[in-house]
Short mmCIF file of N, CA, C and O in Angstrom, two decimals:
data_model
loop_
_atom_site.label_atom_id
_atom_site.label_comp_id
_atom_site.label_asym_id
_atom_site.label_seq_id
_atom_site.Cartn_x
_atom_site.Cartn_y
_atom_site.Cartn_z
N UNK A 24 112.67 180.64 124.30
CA UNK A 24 111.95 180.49 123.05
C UNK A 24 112.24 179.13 122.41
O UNK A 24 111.35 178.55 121.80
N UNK A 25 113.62 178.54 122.56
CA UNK A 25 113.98 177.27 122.11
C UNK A 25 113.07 176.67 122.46
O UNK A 25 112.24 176.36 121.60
N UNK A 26 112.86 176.25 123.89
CA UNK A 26 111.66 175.52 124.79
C UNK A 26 110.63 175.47 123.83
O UNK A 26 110.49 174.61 122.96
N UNK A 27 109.75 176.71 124.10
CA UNK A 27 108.79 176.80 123.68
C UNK A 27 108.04 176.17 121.64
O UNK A 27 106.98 175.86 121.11
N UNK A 28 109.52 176.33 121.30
CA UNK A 28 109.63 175.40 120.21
C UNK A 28 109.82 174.00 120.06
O UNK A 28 109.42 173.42 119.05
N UNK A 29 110.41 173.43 120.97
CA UNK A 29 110.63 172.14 121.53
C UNK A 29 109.07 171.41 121.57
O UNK A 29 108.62 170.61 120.76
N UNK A 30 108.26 172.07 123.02
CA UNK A 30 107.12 171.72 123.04
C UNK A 30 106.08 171.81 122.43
O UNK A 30 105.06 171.17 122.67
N UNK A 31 106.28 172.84 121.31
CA UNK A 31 105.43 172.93 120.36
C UNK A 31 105.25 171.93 119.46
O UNK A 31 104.16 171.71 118.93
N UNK A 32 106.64 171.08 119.15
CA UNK A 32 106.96 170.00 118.19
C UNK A 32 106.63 168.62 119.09
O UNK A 32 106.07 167.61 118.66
N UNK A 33 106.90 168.74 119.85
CA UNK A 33 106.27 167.21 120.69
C UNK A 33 104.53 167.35 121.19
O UNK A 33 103.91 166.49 121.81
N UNK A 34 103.93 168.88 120.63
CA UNK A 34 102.58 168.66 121.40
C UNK A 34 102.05 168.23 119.88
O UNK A 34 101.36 167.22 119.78
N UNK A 35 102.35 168.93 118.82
CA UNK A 35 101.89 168.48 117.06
C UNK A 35 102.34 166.50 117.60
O UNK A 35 101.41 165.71 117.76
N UNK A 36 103.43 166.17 117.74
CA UNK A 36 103.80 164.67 117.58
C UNK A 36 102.53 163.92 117.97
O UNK A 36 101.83 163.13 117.34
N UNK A 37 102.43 164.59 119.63
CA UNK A 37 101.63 163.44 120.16
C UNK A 37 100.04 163.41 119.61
O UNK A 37 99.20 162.51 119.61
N UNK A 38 100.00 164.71 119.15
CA UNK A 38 98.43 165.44 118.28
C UNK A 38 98.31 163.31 117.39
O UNK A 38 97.59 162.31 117.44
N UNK A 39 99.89 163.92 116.55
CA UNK A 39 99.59 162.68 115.29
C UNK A 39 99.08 161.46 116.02
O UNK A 39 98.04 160.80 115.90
N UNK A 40 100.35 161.35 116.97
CA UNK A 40 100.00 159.83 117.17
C UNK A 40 98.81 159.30 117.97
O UNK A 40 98.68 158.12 118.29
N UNK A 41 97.75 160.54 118.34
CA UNK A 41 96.78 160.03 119.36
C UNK A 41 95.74 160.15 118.14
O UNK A 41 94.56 160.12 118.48
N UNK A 42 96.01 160.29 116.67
CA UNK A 42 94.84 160.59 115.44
C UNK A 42 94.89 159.49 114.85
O UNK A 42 93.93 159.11 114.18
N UNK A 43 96.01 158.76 114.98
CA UNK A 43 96.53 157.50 114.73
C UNK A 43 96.13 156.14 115.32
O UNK A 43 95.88 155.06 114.79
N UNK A 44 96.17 156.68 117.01
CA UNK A 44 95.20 155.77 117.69
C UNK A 44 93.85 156.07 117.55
O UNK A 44 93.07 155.18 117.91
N UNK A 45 93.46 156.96 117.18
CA UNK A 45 91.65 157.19 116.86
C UNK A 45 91.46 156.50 115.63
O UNK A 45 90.32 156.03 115.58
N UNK A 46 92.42 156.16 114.23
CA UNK A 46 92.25 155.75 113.23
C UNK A 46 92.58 154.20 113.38
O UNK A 46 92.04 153.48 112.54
N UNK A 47 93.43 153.53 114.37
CA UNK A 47 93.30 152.27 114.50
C UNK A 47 92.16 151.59 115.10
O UNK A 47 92.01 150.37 115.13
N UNK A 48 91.20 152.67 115.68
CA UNK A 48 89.94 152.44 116.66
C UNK A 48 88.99 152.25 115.70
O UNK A 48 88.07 151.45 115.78
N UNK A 49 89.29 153.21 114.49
CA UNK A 49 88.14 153.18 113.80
C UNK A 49 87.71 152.35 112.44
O UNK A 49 86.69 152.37 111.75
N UNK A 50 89.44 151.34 112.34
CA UNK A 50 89.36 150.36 111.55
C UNK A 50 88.98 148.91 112.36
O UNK A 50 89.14 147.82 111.81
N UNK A 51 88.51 149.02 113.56
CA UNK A 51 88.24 147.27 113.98
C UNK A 51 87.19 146.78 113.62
O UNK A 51 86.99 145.59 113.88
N UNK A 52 86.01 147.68 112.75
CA UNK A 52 84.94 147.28 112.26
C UNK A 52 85.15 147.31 110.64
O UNK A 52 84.21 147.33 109.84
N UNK A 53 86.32 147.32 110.35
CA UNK A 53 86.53 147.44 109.30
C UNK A 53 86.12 146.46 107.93
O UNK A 53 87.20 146.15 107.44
N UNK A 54 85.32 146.01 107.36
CA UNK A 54 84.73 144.44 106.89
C UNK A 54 86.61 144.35 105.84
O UNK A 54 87.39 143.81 106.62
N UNK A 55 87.04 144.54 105.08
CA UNK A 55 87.94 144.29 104.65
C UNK A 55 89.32 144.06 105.42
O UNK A 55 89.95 144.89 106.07
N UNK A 56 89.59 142.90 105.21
CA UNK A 56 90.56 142.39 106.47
C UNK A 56 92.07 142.97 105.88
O UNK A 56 92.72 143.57 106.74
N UNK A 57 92.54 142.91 104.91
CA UNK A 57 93.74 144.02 104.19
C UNK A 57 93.49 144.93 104.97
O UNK A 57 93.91 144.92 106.12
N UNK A 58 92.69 145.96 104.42
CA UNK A 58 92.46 147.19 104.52
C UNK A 58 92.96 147.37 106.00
O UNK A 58 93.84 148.19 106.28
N UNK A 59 92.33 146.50 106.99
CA UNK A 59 91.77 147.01 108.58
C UNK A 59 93.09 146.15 108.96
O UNK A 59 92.93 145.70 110.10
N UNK A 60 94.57 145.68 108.29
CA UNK A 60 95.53 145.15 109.07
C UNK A 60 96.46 146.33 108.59
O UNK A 60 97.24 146.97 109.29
N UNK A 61 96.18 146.48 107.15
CA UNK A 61 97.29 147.50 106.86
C UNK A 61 97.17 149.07 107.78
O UNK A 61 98.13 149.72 108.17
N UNK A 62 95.80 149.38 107.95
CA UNK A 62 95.71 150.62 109.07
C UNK A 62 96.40 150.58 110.49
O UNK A 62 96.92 151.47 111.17
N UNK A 63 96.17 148.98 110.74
CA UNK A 63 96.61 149.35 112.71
C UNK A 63 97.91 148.89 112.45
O UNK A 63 98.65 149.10 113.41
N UNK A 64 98.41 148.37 111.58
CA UNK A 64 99.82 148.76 111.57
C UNK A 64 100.51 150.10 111.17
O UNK A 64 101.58 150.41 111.70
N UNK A 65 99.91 150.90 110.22
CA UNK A 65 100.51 152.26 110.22
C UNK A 65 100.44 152.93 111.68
O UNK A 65 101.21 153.64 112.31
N UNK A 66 99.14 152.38 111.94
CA UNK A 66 98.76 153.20 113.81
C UNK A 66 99.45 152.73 114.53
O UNK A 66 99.92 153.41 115.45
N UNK A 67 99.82 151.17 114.36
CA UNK A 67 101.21 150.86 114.99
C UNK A 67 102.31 151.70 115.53
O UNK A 67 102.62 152.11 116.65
N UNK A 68 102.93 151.85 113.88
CA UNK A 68 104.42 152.40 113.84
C UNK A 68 104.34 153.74 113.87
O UNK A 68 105.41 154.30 114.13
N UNK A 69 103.11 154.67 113.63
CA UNK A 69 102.63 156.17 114.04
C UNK A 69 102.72 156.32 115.64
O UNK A 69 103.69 156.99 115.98
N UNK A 70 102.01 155.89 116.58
CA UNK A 70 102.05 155.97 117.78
C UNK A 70 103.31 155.86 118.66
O UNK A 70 103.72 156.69 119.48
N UNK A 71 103.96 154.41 118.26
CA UNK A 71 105.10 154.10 118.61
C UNK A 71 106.36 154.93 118.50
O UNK A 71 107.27 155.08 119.31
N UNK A 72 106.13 155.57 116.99
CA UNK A 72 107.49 156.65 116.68
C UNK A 72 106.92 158.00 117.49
O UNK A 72 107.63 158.89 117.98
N UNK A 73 105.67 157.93 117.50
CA UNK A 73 105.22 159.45 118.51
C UNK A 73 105.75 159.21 119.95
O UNK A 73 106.68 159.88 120.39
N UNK A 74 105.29 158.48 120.51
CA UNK A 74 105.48 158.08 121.67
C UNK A 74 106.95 157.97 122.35
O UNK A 74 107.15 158.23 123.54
N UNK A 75 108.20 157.43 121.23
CA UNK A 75 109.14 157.52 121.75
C UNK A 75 109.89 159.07 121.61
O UNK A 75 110.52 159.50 122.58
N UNK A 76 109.79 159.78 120.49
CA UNK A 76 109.94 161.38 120.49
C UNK A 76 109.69 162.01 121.26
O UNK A 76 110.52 162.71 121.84
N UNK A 77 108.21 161.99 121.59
CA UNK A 77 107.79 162.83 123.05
C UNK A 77 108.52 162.39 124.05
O UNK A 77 108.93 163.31 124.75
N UNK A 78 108.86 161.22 124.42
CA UNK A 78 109.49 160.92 126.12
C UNK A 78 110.93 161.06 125.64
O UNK A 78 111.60 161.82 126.35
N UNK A 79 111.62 160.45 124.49
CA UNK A 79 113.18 161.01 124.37
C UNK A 79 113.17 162.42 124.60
O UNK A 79 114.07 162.72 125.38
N UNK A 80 112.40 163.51 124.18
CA UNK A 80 112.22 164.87 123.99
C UNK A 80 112.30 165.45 125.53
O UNK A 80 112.88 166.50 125.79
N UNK A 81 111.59 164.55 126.61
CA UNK A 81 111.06 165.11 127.79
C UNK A 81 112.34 164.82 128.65
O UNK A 81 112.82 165.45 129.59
N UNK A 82 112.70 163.82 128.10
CA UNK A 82 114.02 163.43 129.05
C UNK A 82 115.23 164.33 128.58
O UNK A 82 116.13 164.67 129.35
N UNK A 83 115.19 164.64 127.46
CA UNK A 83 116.49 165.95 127.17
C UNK A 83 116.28 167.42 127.49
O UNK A 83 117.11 168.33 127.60
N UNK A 84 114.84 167.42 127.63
CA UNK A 84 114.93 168.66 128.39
C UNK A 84 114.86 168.96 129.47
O UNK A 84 115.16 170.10 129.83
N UNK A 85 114.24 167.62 130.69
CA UNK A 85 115.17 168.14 131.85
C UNK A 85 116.49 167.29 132.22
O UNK A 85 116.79 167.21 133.42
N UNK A 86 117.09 166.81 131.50
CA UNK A 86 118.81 166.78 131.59
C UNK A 86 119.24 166.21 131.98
O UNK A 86 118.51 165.34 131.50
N UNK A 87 120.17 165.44 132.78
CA UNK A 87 120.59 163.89 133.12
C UNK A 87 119.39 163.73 134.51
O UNK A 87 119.10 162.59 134.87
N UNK A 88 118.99 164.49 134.95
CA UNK A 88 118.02 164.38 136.24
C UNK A 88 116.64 163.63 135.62
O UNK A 88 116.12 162.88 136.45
N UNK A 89 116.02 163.70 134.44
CA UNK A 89 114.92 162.80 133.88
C UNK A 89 115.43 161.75 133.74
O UNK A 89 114.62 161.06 133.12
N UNK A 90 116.53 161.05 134.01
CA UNK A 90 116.38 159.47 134.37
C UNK A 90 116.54 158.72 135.40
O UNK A 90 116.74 157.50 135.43
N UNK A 91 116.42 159.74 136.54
CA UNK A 91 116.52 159.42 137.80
C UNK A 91 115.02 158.76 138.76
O UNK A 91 113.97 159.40 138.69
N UNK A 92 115.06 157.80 139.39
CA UNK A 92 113.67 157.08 139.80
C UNK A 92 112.85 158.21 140.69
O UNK A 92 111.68 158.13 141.06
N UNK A 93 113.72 159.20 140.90
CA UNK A 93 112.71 160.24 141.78
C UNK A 93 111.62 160.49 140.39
O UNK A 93 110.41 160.25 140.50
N UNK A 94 112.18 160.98 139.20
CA UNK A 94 111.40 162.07 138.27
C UNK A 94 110.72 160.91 137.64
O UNK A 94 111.33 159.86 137.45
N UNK A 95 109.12 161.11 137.22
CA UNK A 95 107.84 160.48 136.64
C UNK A 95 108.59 160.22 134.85
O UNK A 95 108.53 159.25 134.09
N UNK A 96 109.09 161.25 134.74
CA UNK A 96 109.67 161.14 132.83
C UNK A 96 110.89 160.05 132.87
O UNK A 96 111.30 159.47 131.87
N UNK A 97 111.22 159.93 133.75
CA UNK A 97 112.37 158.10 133.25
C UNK A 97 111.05 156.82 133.41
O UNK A 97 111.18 155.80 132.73
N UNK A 98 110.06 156.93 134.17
CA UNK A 98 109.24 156.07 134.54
C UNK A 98 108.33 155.88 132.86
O UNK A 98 108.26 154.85 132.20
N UNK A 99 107.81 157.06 132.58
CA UNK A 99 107.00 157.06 131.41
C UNK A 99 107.76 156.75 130.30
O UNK A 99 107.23 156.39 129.25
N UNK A 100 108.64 156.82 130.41
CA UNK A 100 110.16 156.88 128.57
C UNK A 100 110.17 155.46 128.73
O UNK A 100 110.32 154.89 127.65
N UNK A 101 110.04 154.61 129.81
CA UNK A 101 110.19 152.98 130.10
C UNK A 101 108.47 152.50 129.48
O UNK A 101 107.98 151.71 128.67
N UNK A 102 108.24 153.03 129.98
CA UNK A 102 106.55 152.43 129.70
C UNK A 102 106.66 152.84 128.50
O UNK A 102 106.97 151.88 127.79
N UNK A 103 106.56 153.79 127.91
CA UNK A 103 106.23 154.15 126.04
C UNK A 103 107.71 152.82 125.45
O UNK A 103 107.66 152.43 124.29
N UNK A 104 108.55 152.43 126.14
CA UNK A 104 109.64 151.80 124.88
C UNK A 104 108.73 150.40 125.10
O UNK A 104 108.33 149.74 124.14
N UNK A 105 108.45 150.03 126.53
CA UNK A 105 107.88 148.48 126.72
C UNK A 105 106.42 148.42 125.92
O UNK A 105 106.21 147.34 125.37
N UNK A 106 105.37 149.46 125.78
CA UNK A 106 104.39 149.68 124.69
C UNK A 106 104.83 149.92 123.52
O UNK A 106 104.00 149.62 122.67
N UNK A 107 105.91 150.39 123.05
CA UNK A 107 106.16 150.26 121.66
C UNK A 107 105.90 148.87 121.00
O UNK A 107 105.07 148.49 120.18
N UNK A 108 107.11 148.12 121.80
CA UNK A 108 107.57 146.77 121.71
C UNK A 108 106.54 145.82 121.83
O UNK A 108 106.74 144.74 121.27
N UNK A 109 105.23 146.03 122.56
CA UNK A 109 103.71 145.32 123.17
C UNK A 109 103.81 144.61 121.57
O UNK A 109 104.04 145.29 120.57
N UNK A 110 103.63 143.34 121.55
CA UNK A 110 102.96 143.48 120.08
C UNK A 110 103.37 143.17 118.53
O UNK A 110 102.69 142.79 117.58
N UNK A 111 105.15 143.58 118.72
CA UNK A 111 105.69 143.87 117.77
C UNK A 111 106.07 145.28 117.60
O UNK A 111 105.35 146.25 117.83
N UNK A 112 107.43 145.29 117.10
CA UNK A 112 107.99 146.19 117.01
C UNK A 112 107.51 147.08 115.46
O UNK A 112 107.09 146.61 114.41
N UNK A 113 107.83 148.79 115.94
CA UNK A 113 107.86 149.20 114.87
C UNK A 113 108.54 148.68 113.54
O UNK A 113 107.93 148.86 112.48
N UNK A 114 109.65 148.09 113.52
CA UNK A 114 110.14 147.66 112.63
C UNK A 114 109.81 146.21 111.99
O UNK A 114 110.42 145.49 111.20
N UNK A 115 108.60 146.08 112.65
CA UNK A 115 108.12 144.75 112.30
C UNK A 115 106.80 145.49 111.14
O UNK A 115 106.75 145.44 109.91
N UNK A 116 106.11 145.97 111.89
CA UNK A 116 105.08 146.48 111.26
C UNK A 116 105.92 146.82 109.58
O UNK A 116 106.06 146.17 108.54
N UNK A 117 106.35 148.23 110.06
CA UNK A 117 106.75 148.38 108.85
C UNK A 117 107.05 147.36 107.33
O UNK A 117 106.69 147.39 106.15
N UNK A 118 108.11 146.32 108.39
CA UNK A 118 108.21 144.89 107.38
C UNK A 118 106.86 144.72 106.57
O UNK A 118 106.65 144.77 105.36
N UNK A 119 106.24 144.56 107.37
CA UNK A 119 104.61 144.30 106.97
C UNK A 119 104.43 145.27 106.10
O UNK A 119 104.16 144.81 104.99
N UNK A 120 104.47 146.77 106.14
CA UNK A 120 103.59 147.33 105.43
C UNK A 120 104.63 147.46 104.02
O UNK A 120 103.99 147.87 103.05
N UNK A 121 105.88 147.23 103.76
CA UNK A 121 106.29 147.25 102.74
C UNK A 121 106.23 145.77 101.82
O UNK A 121 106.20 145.73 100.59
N UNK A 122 106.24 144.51 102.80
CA UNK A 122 105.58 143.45 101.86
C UNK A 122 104.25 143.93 101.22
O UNK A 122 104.18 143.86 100.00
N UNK A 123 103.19 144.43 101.92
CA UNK A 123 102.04 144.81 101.01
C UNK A 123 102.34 145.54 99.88
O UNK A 123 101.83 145.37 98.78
N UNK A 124 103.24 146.40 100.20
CA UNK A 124 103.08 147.29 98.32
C UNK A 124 103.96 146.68 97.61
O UNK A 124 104.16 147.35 96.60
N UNK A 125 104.74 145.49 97.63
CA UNK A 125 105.14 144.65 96.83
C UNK A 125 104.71 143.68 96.06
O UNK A 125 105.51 143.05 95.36
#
């Protein structure tokens, strides 16, 4: 039942962060250039914090064996940290989005 609670919380995560990438999709026509930088940076640091939860998540539940080059989940936990980072880091964005409300 733990499990099943586990995956319940990483399937809501990735829910957010793929609503997040639908909402950074749907600001590139955005005519207000604020508006449409401050969005794909929240979609930024939304995706990015989804993305690393779900694969930290996947790798603790199957156990020191998910970071082994046989298993696909050490391969994907590498790809989601090197796509986090694509770009700028979450913690960059953020920078960004708290200069704006200042």
């Amino acid at each position: 039942q733990v499990v099943q609670h586990r995956l319940a919380d990483m399937f809501m995560t990735m829910e957010q962060g793929r609503s997040m990438a639908m909402l950074a999709t749907m600001m590139v026509e955005q005519p207000d250039a604020d508006e449409r930088a401050r969005k794909i940076a929240q979609a930024k640091v939304g995706v990015g914090q989804a993305a690393r939860y779900v694969s930290q998540s996947a790798i603790q539940m199957h156990g020191g064996i998910g970071m082994t080059e046989e298993y696909a989940v050490g391969h994907y936990f590498r790809r989601c940290m090197v796509i986090e980072r694509r770009f700028g880091d979450p913690a960059y964005y953020l920078q960004q989005l708290a200069e704006a409300v200042e």
